[in-house]
Amino acid sequence: MIYPEFSTVLFEIGVIKIRWYGVMYIIGFVIAFALLKYRAARRDDWDVRDIEDLIFYGAMGVILGGRIGYVLFYQFDAFLDNPLYLFKVWDGGMSFHGGLLGVLTAIAYFARKQGRGYFEVSDFLAPATPWGLFFGRIGNFINGELWGKPTDVPWGFIVNGQKLHASQLYEAFLEGLVLFCILWWFSRVPRPRMAVSGLFLMFYGVFRFAIEFVRVPDADPGYIAFGWVTMGQILSTPMIVAGLTLVVFAYRSRPPTKVAPS
């Protein structure tokens, strides 16, 4: 398959350019909002106003955390040379792990403001999150970035005369569609507090760690150790450990039949 070389700009209004990547983020937030409304309708402890606030704080966490994380994790030298690089968003650059930290911070703020438990909020939010990951990776594919390594598999894409793994689409499938199905199925019945959040962290970490083997690492920092360990794998490992720990602790500490549906 030949990569069609999409334009990164969907349309222009004067000097304003609407880019596909930004539109993908918006679509992800809209779908998450709809799914959370559906979940709230089945419960009596959440309403639409709560969902609107949660999506707003979550969006701020994704955008700010994603940008700050990208600069600190992948472009720290550029930041040290010029701290204003942090604000050069037109150059692109977002980090999932940074966005995750931003969302975790946003959840803490929202939970405290609402007088809710932290994991009450994160368990409720987690099943709707993979759609944002799905459309974010589709945005990467449209932008022609984050390509995988050279390959001879029949589903590879020809890019500049070389057949490459479409690692963006692999991530969209695993981190988006597959993760959504797992979490939506798992959360359809009452689960112990922390279990849904733990499952999200664990499976995302596993999927991302695996895909890094066929994805080309950022030129800076490149491979971190042993000629194959990437920054993505280093950042995903704590997620796997934390997720597994949360799931084990959730089931050992509280029986699933005595908590509200997540």
PDB file of C-alpha atoms in Angstrom:
ATOM      1  CA  MET A   1       0.000   0.000   0.000  1.00  0.00           C
ATOM      2  CA  ILE A   2       1.247   3.453  -0.880  1.00  0.00           C
ATOM      3  CA  TYR A   3       0.850   6.123   1.784  1.00  0.00           C
ATOM      4  CA  PRO A   4      -1.415   8.803   0.233  1.00  0.00           C
ATOM      5  CA  GLU A   5       0.432  11.833   1.710  1.00  0.00           C
ATOM      6  CA  PHE A   6      -2.496  13.583   3.352  1.00  0.00           C
ATOM      7  CA  SER A   7      -2.543  17.325   3.843  1.00  0.00           C
ATOM      8  CA  THR A   8      -2.226  18.050   7.553  1.00  0.00           C
ATOM      9  CA  VAL A   9      -4.638  20.987   7.132  1.00  0.00           C
ATOM     10  CA  LEU A  10      -8.335  20.160   6.849  1.00  0.00           C
ATOM     11  CA  PHE A  11      -9.337  23.667   5.738  1.00  0.00           C
ATOM     12  CA  GLU A  12      -8.315  27.302   6.144  1.00  0.00           C
ATOM     13  CA  ILE A  13     -10.284  30.381   7.166  1.00  0.00           C
ATOM     14  CA  GLY A  14      -8.119  33.372   6.348  1.00  0.00           C
ATOM     15  CA  VAL A  15      -4.913  32.975   8.331  1.00  0.00           C
ATOM     16  CA  ILE A  16      -6.495  30.338  10.571  1.00  0.00           C
ATOM     17  CA  LYS A  17      -5.648  26.748   9.699  1.00  0.00           C
ATOM     18  CA  ILE A  18      -7.798  23.901  11.011  1.00  0.00           C
ATOM     19  CA  ARG A  19      -5.568  20.850  11.209  1.00  0.00           C
ATOM     20  CA  TRP A  20      -6.624  17.229  11.109  1.00  0.00           C
ATOM     21  CA  TYR A  21      -4.719  16.467  14.313  1.00  0.00           C
ATOM     22  CA  GLY A  22      -6.707  19.005  16.311  1.00  0.00           C
ATOM     23  CA  VAL A  23      -9.966  17.770  14.797  1.00  0.00           C
ATOM     24  CA  MET A  24      -9.098  14.211  15.840  1.00  0.00           C
ATOM     25  CA  TYR A  25      -8.697  15.370  19.439  1.00  0.00           C
ATOM     26  CA  ILE A  26     -12.082  17.070  19.326  1.00  0.00           C
ATOM     27  CA  ILE A  27     -13.766  13.948  17.944  1.00  0.00           C
ATOM     28  CA  GLY A  28     -12.192  11.893  20.728  1.00  0.00           C
ATOM     29  CA  PHE A  29     -13.489  14.278  23.405  1.00  0.00           C
ATOM     30  CA  VAL A  30     -16.999  14.324  21.857  1.00  0.00           C
ATOM     31  CA  ILE A  31     -17.212  10.519  21.832  1.00  0.00           C
ATOM     32  CA  ALA A  32     -15.878  10.352  25.399  1.00  0.00           C
ATOM     33  CA  PHE A  33     -18.531  12.870  26.468  1.00  0.00           C
ATOM     34  CA  ALA A  34     -21.290  10.802  24.840  1.00  0.00           C
ATOM     35  CA  LEU A  35     -20.073   7.577  26.455  1.00  0.00           C
ATOM     36  CA  LEU A  36     -19.800   9.170  29.887  1.00  0.00           C
ATOM     37  CA  LYS A  37     -23.341  10.554  29.531  1.00  0.00           C
ATOM     38  CA  TYR A  38     -24.503   7.037  28.723  1.00  0.00           C
ATOM     39  CA  ARG A  39     -22.749   5.684  31.804  1.00  0.00           C
ATOM     40  CA  ALA A  40     -24.122   8.478  33.978  1.00  0.00           C
ATOM     41  CA  ALA A  41     -27.672   7.770  32.819  1.00  0.00           C
ATOM     42  CA  ARG A  42     -27.398   4.307  34.364  1.00  0.00           C
ATOM     43  CA  ARG A  43     -26.434   5.734  37.757  1.00  0.00           C
ATOM     44  CA  ASP A  44     -27.857   8.224  40.225  1.00  0.00           C
ATOM     45  CA  ASP A  45     -24.553   9.731  41.436  1.00  0.00           C
ATOM     46  CA  TRP A  46     -23.486  11.457  38.191  1.00  0.00           C
ATOM     47  CA  ASP A  47     -25.263  14.067  36.054  1.00  0.00           C
ATOM     48  CA  VAL A  48     -24.562  15.941  32.819  1.00  0.00           C
ATOM     49  CA  ARG A  49     -23.047  18.927  34.621  1.00  0.00           C
ATOM     50  CA  ASP A  50     -20.534  16.628  36.297  1.00  0.00           C
ATOM     51  CA  ILE A  51     -19.627  15.111  32.931  1.00  0.00           C
ATOM     52  CA  GLU A  52     -19.120  18.538  31.351  1.00  0.00           C
ATOM     53  CA  ASP A  53     -16.742  19.588  34.140  1.00  0.00           C
ATOM     54  CA  LEU A  54     -14.860  16.294  34.019  1.00  0.00           C
ATOM     55  CA  ILE A  55     -14.369  16.503  30.237  1.00  0.00           C
ATOM     56  CA  PHE A  56     -13.197  20.123  30.505  1.00  0.00           C
ATOM     57  CA  TYR A  57     -10.600  19.396  33.182  1.00  0.00           C
ATOM     58  CA  GLY A  58      -9.571  16.211  31.407  1.00  0.00           C
ATOM     59  CA  ALA A  59      -9.063  18.094  28.126  1.00  0.00           C
ATOM     60  CA  MET A  60      -6.886  20.670  29.872  1.00  0.00           C
ATOM     61  CA  GLY A  61      -4.884  17.868  31.439  1.00  0.00           C
ATOM     62  CA  VAL A  62      -4.344  16.139  28.093  1.00  0.00           C
ATOM     63  CA  ILE A  63      -3.269  19.303  26.266  1.00  0.00           C
ATOM     64  CA  LEU A  64      -1.033  20.815  28.946  1.00  0.00           C
ATOM     65  CA  GLY A  65       0.360  17.521  30.211  1.00  0.00           C
ATOM     66  CA  GLY A  66       0.875  16.180  26.699  1.00  0.00           C
ATOM     67  CA  ARG A  67       2.900  19.192  25.614  1.00  0.00           C
ATOM     68  CA  ILE A  68       4.917  19.541  28.821  1.00  0.00           C
ATOM     69  CA  GLY A  69       5.590  15.805  28.885  1.00  0.00           C
ATOM     70  CA  TYR A  70       6.804  15.792  25.270  1.00  0.00           C
ATOM     71  CA  VAL A  71       9.237  18.619  25.932  1.00  0.00           C
ATOM     72  CA  LEU A  72      10.566  17.134  29.193  1.00  0.00           C
ATOM     73  CA  PHE A  73      10.714  13.496  28.047  1.00  0.00           C
ATOM     74  CA  TYR A  74      11.831  13.902  24.437  1.00  0.00           C
ATOM     75  CA  GLN A  75      13.133  17.455  23.861  1.00  0.00           C
ATOM     76  CA  PHE A  76      14.687  18.394  27.185  1.00  0.00           C
ATOM     77  CA  ASP A  77      17.918  19.597  25.593  1.00  0.00           C
ATOM     78  CA  ALA A  78      15.972  21.920  23.297  1.00  0.00           C
ATOM     79  CA  PHE A  79      14.087  23.201  26.343  1.00  0.00           C
ATOM     80  CA  LEU A  80      17.341  23.891  28.213  1.00  0.00           C
ATOM     81  CA  ASP A  81      18.690  25.770  25.200  1.00  0.00           C
ATOM     82  CA  ASN A  82      15.501  27.776  24.874  1.00  0.00           C
ATOM     83  CA  PRO A  83      12.776  27.491  27.569  1.00  0.00           C
ATOM     84  CA  LEU A  84      10.344  29.207  25.200  1.00  0.00           C
ATOM     85  CA  TYR A  85      10.441  26.012  23.112  1.00  0.00           C
ATOM     86  CA  LEU A  86       7.745  24.744  25.476  1.00  0.00           C
ATOM     87  CA  PHE A  87       5.307  27.172  23.879  1.00  0.00           C
ATOM     88  CA  LYS A  88       6.242  26.451  20.240  1.00  0.00           C
ATOM     89  CA  VAL A  89       3.182  24.266  19.772  1.00  0.00           C
ATOM     90  CA  TRP A  90       3.156  24.956  16.041  1.00  0.00           C
ATOM     91  CA  ASP A  91       6.226  22.716  15.788  1.00  0.00           C
ATOM     92  CA  GLY A  92       4.077  19.832  17.064  1.00  0.00           C
ATOM     93  CA  GLY A  93       4.884  17.334  19.779  1.00  0.00           C
ATOM     94  CA  MET A  94       2.598  15.651  22.306  1.00  0.00           C
ATOM     95  CA  SER A  95       3.364  12.821  24.715  1.00  0.00           C
ATOM     96  CA  PHE A  96       0.765  10.290  25.834  1.00  0.00           C
ATOM     97  CA  HIS A  97       2.558   9.708  29.119  1.00  0.00           C
ATOM     98  CA  GLY A  98       2.680  13.437  29.768  1.00  0.00           C
ATOM     99  CA  GLY A  99      -0.990  13.693  28.856  1.00  0.00           C
ATOM    100  CA  LEU A 100      -1.747  10.850  31.265  1.00  0.00           C
ATOM    101  CA  LEU A 101      -0.009  12.676  34.105  1.00  0.00           C
ATOM    102  CA  GLY A 102      -2.003  15.759  33.179  1.00  0.00           C
ATOM    103  CA  VAL A 103      -5.271  13.820  33.287  1.00  0.00           C
ATOM    104  CA  LEU A 104      -4.354  12.216  36.621  1.00  0.00           C
ATOM    105  CA  THR A 105      -3.773  15.713  38.007  1.00  0.00           C
ATOM    106  CA  ALA A 106      -7.069  16.908  36.539  1.00  0.00           C
ATOM    107  CA  ILE A 107      -8.884  13.951  38.114  1.00  0.00           C
ATOM    108  CA  ALA A 108      -7.389  14.819  41.506  1.00  0.00           C
ATOM    109  CA  TYR A 109      -8.577  18.410  41.183  1.00  0.00           C
ATOM    110  CA  PHE A 110     -12.046  17.399  40.004  1.00  0.00           C
ATOM    111  CA  ALA A 111     -12.428  14.745  42.713  1.00  0.00           C
ATOM    112  CA  ARG A 112     -11.445  17.183  45.447  1.00  0.00           C
ATOM    113  CA  LYS A 113     -13.757  19.863  44.084  1.00  0.00           C
ATOM    114  CA  GLN A 114     -16.657  17.415  43.883  1.00  0.00           C
ATOM    115  CA  GLY A 115     -15.951  15.696  47.190  1.00  0.00           C
ATOM    116  CA  ARG A 116     -15.508  12.341  45.435  1.00  0.00           C
ATOM    117  CA  GLY A 117     -12.947   9.610  45.863  1.00  0.00           C
ATOM    118  CA  TYR A 118     -10.061   9.685  43.387  1.00  0.00           C
ATOM    119  CA  PHE A 119     -10.635   6.175  42.062  1.00  0.00           C
ATOM    120  CA  GLU A 120     -14.388   6.734  41.957  1.00  0.00           C
ATOM    121  CA  VAL A 121     -13.658   9.315  39.267  1.00  0.00           C
ATOM    122  CA  SER A 122     -10.853   7.469  37.458  1.00  0.00           C
ATOM    123  CA  ASP A 123     -12.847   4.207  37.306  1.00  0.00           C
ATOM    124  CA  PHE A 124     -15.785   6.100  35.836  1.00  0.00           C
ATOM    125  CA  LEU A 125     -13.647   7.905  33.246  1.00  0.00           C
ATOM    126  CA  ALA A 126     -11.306   5.113  32.130  1.00  0.00           C
ATOM    127  CA  PRO A 127     -13.645   3.140  29.798  1.00  0.00           C
ATOM    128  CA  ALA A 128     -14.308   6.235  27.668  1.00  0.00           C
ATOM    129  CA  THR A 129     -10.637   7.238  27.358  1.00  0.00           C
ATOM    130  CA  PRO A 130      -9.451   4.830  24.599  1.00  0.00           C
ATOM    131  CA  TRP A 131     -11.415   6.673  21.921  1.00  0.00           C
ATOM    132  CA  GLY A 132      -9.228   9.713  22.482  1.00  0.00           C
ATOM    133  CA  LEU A 133      -6.187   7.486  22.008  1.00  0.00           C
ATOM    134  CA  PHE A 134      -7.691   5.979  18.859  1.00  0.00           C
ATOM    135  CA  PHE A 135      -8.331   9.294  17.130  1.00  0.00           C
ATOM    136  CA  GLY A 136      -5.037  10.742  18.336  1.00  0.00           C
ATOM    137  CA  ARG A 137      -3.198   7.921  16.553  1.00  0.00           C
ATOM    138  CA  ILE A 138      -5.289   8.420  13.432  1.00  0.00           C
ATOM    139  CA  GLY A 139      -4.132  12.038  13.595  1.00  0.00           C
ATOM    140  CA  ASN A 140      -0.521  10.804  13.730  1.00  0.00           C
ATOM    141  CA  PHE A 141      -1.162   8.683  10.636  1.00  0.00           C
ATOM    142  CA  ILE A 142      -2.666  11.619   8.723  1.00  0.00           C
ATOM    143  CA  ASN A 143       0.319  13.758   9.737  1.00  0.00           C
ATOM    144  CA  GLY A 144       2.681  11.071   8.434  1.00  0.00           C
ATOM    145  CA  GLU A 145       4.566  10.866  11.741  1.00  0.00           C
ATOM    146  CA  LEU A 146       5.640   8.175  14.210  1.00  0.00           C
ATOM    147  CA  TRP A 147       6.197   5.568  11.500  1.00  0.00           C
ATOM    148  CA  GLY A 148       7.350   2.067  12.280  1.00  0.00           C
ATOM    149  CA  LYS A 149      10.478   0.267  11.134  1.00  0.00           C
ATOM    150  CA  PRO A 150      11.081  -1.097   7.623  1.00  0.00           C
ATOM    151  CA  THR A 151       9.171  -4.307   6.958  1.00  0.00           C
ATOM    152  CA  ASP A 152       8.203  -6.769   4.248  1.00  0.00           C
ATOM    153  CA  VAL A 153       4.725  -7.576   5.618  1.00  0.00           C
ATOM    154  CA  PRO A 154       1.971  -7.177   3.013  1.00  0.00           C
ATOM    155  CA  TRP A 155       0.126  -4.556   5.100  1.00  0.00           C
ATOM    156  CA  GLY A 156       3.104  -2.186   5.252  1.00  0.00           C
ATOM    157  CA  PHE A 157       2.900   1.273   3.674  1.00  0.00           C
ATOM    158  CA  ILE A 158       5.279   2.606   1.044  1.00  0.00           C
ATOM    159  CA  VAL A 159       6.680   5.891   2.364  1.00  0.00           C
ATOM    160  CA  ASN A 160       9.373   7.666   0.337  1.00  0.00           C
ATOM    161  CA  GLY A 161      10.140   4.433  -1.493  1.00  0.00           C
ATOM    162  CA  GLN A 162      10.425   2.306   1.659  1.00  0.00           C
ATOM    163  CA  LYS A 163       7.853  -0.106   3.100  1.00  0.00           C
ATOM    164  CA  LEU A 164       7.205   0.666   6.777  1.00  0.00           C
ATOM    165  CA  HIS A 165       5.093  -0.639   9.634  1.00  0.00           C
ATOM    166  CA  ALA A 166       2.108   1.677  10.153  1.00  0.00           C
ATOM    167  CA  SER A 167       2.746   1.722  13.890  1.00  0.00           C
ATOM    168  CA  GLN A 168       0.253   4.578  14.327  1.00  0.00           C
ATOM    169  CA  LEU A 169      -2.528   2.276  13.102  1.00  0.00           C
ATOM    170  CA  TYR A 170      -1.295  -0.587  15.283  1.00  0.00           C
ATOM    171  CA  GLU A 171      -1.555   1.728  18.281  1.00  0.00           C
ATOM    172  CA  ALA A 172      -4.972   2.990  17.200  1.00  0.00           C
ATOM    173  CA  PHE A 173      -6.176  -0.603  17.047  1.00  0.00           C
ATOM    174  CA  LEU A 174      -4.675  -1.881  20.298  1.00  0.00           C
ATOM    175  CA  GLU A 175      -4.666   1.227  22.504  1.00  0.00           C
ATOM    176  CA  GLY A 176      -7.955   2.440  21.065  1.00  0.00           C
ATOM    177  CA  LEU A 177     -10.369  -0.244  19.861  1.00  0.00           C
ATOM    178  CA  VAL A 178      -9.072  -3.283  21.766  1.00  0.00           C
ATOM    179  CA  LEU A 179      -8.541  -1.383  25.020  1.00  0.00           C
ATOM    180  CA  PHE A 180     -12.011   0.140  24.753  1.00  0.00           C
ATOM    181  CA  CYS A 181     -13.617  -3.275  24.282  1.00  0.00           C
ATOM    182  CA  ILE A 182     -11.731  -4.684  27.283  1.00  0.00           C
ATOM    183  CA  LEU A 183     -12.633  -1.815  29.611  1.00  0.00           C
ATOM    184  CA  TRP A 184     -16.231  -1.462  28.441  1.00  0.00           C
ATOM    185  CA  TRP A 185     -16.826  -5.182  28.878  1.00  0.00           C
ATOM    186  CA  PHE A 186     -15.051  -5.287  32.238  1.00  0.00           C
ATOM    187  CA  SER A 187     -16.916  -2.293  33.674  1.00  0.00           C
ATOM    188  CA  ARG A 188     -20.391  -3.445  32.600  1.00  0.00           C
ATOM    189  CA  VAL A 189     -20.917  -5.018  36.056  1.00  0.00           C
ATOM    190  CA  PRO A 190     -19.857  -3.858  39.551  1.00  0.00           C
ATOM    191  CA  ARG A 191     -16.123  -4.081  40.149  1.00  0.00           C
ATOM    192  CA  PRO A 192     -13.943  -3.267  43.159  1.00  0.00           C
ATOM    193  CA  ARG A 193     -12.740   0.304  43.369  1.00  0.00           C
ATOM    194  CA  MET A 194      -9.415   0.781  41.483  1.00  0.00           C
ATOM    195  CA  ALA A 195      -9.862  -2.330  39.321  1.00  0.00           C
ATOM    196  CA  VAL A 196     -10.987  -0.516  36.157  1.00  0.00           C
ATOM    197  CA  SER A 197      -8.267   2.122  36.505  1.00  0.00           C
ATOM    198  CA  GLY A 198      -5.672  -0.584  37.077  1.00  0.00           C
ATOM    199  CA  LEU A 199      -6.785  -2.516  34.024  1.00  0.00           C
ATOM    200  CA  PHE A 200      -6.480   0.615  31.888  1.00  0.00           C
ATOM    201  CA  LEU A 201      -2.924   1.307  33.052  1.00  0.00           C
ATOM    202  CA  MET A 202      -1.841  -2.316  32.712  1.00  0.00           C
ATOM    203  CA  PHE A 203      -3.180  -2.994  29.216  1.00  0.00           C
ATOM    204  CA  TYR A 204      -2.143   0.360  27.782  1.00  0.00           C
ATOM    205  CA  GLY A 205       1.356  -0.195  29.134  1.00  0.00           C
ATOM    206  CA  VAL A 206       1.540  -3.705  27.659  1.00  0.00           C
ATOM    207  CA  PHE A 207       0.245  -2.603  24.240  1.00  0.00           C
ATOM    208  CA  ARG A 208       2.558   0.415  24.052  1.00  0.00           C
ATOM    209  CA  PHE A 209       5.588  -1.578  25.234  1.00  0.00           C
ATOM    210  CA  ALA A 210       4.973  -4.218  22.547  1.00  0.00           C
ATOM    211  CA  ILE A 211       4.432  -1.772  19.677  1.00  0.00           C
ATOM    212  CA  GLU A 212       7.668   0.046  20.513  1.00  0.00           C
ATOM    213  CA  PHE A 213       9.506  -2.972  19.054  1.00  0.00           C
ATOM    214  CA  VAL A 214       8.272  -2.060  15.558  1.00  0.00           C
ATOM    215  CA  ARG A 215       8.118   1.708  15.999  1.00  0.00           C
ATOM    216  CA  VAL A 216      11.051   3.972  15.193  1.00  0.00           C
ATOM    217  CA  PRO A 217      12.067   5.850  18.351  1.00  0.00           C
ATOM    218  CA  ASP A 218      12.387   9.612  18.357  1.00  0.00           C
ATOM    219  CA  ALA A 219      15.794  10.678  17.039  1.00  0.00           C
ATOM    220  CA  ASP A 220      16.338  12.344  20.404  1.00  0.00           C
ATOM    221  CA  PRO A 221      16.723  10.443  22.724  1.00  0.00           C
ATOM    222  CA  GLY A 222      16.686   7.393  20.398  1.00  0.00           C
ATOM    223  CA  TYR A 223      17.388   4.034  22.054  1.00  0.00           C
ATOM    224  CA  ILE A 224      18.026   4.388  25.777  1.00  0.00           C
ATOM    225  CA  ALA A 225      19.674   1.051  26.594  1.00  0.00           C
ATOM    226  CA  PHE A 226      20.829  -2.279  25.081  1.00  0.00           C
ATOM    227  CA  GLY A 227      20.253  -0.961  21.558  1.00  0.00           C
ATOM    228  CA  TRP A 228      16.510  -1.603  21.733  1.00  0.00           C
ATOM    229  CA  VAL A 229      14.958  -0.057  24.864  1.00  0.00           C
ATOM    230  CA  THR A 230      13.029   3.119  24.019  1.00  0.00           C
ATOM    231  CA  MET A 231      11.751   5.998  26.124  1.00  0.00           C
ATOM    232  CA  GLY A 232       8.215   4.765  25.421  1.00  0.00           C
ATOM    233  CA  GLN A 233       9.049   1.397  26.981  1.00  0.00           C
ATOM    234  CA  ILE A 234      10.706   2.991  29.987  1.00  0.00           C
ATOM    235  CA  LEU A 235       7.643   5.178  30.587  1.00  0.00           C
ATOM    236  CA  SER A 236       5.234   2.282  30.013  1.00  0.00           C
ATOM    237  CA  THR A 237       6.878  -0.104  32.468  1.00  0.00           C
ATOM    238  CA  PRO A 238       5.727   1.784  35.608  1.00  0.00           C
ATOM    239  CA  MET A 239       2.217   1.835  34.121  1.00  0.00           C
ATOM    240  CA  ILE A 240       2.194  -1.954  33.813  1.00  0.00           C
ATOM    241  CA  VAL A 241       3.474  -2.405  37.364  1.00  0.00           C
ATOM    242  CA  ALA A 242       1.095   0.202  38.817  1.00  0.00           C
ATOM    243  CA  GLY A 243      -1.879  -1.190  36.916  1.00  0.00           C
ATOM    244  CA  LEU A 244      -1.234  -4.763  38.005  1.00  0.00           C
ATOM    245  CA  THR A 245      -0.730  -3.581  41.593  1.00  0.00           C
ATOM    246  CA  LEU A 246      -4.048  -1.711  41.580  1.00  0.00           C
ATOM    247  CA  VAL A 247      -5.962  -4.704  40.208  1.00  0.00           C
ATOM    248  CA  VAL A 248      -4.445  -7.102  42.745  1.00  0.00           C
ATOM    249  CA  PHE A 249      -4.986  -4.686  45.631  1.00  0.00           C
ATOM    250  CA  ALA A 250      -8.564  -3.973  44.515  1.00  0.00           C
ATOM    251  CA  TYR A 251      -9.568  -7.639  44.549  1.00  0.00           C
ATOM    252  CA  ARG A 252      -7.702  -8.461  47.741  1.00  0.00           C
ATOM    253  CA  SER A 253      -9.057  -5.537  49.730  1.00  0.00           C
ATOM    254  CA  ARG A 254     -12.722  -5.308  48.675  1.00  0.00           C
ATOM    255  CA  PRO A 255     -15.233  -7.814  47.340  1.00  0.00           C
ATOM    256  CA  PRO A 256     -16.653  -6.671  43.977  1.00  0.00           C
ATOM    257  CA  THR A 257     -20.253  -7.200  45.032  1.00  0.00           C
ATOM    258  CA  LYS A 258     -20.135  -4.445  47.667  1.00  0.00           C
ATOM    259  CA  VAL A 259     -19.241  -1.437  45.518  1.00  0.00           C
ATOM    260  CA  ALA A 260     -21.165   0.650  43.007  1.00  0.00           C
ATOM    261  CA  PRO A 261     -20.679   0.016  39.286  1.00  0.00           C
ATOM    262  CA  SER A 262     -17.672   1.898  37.969  1.00  0.00           C
TER     263      SER A 262
END
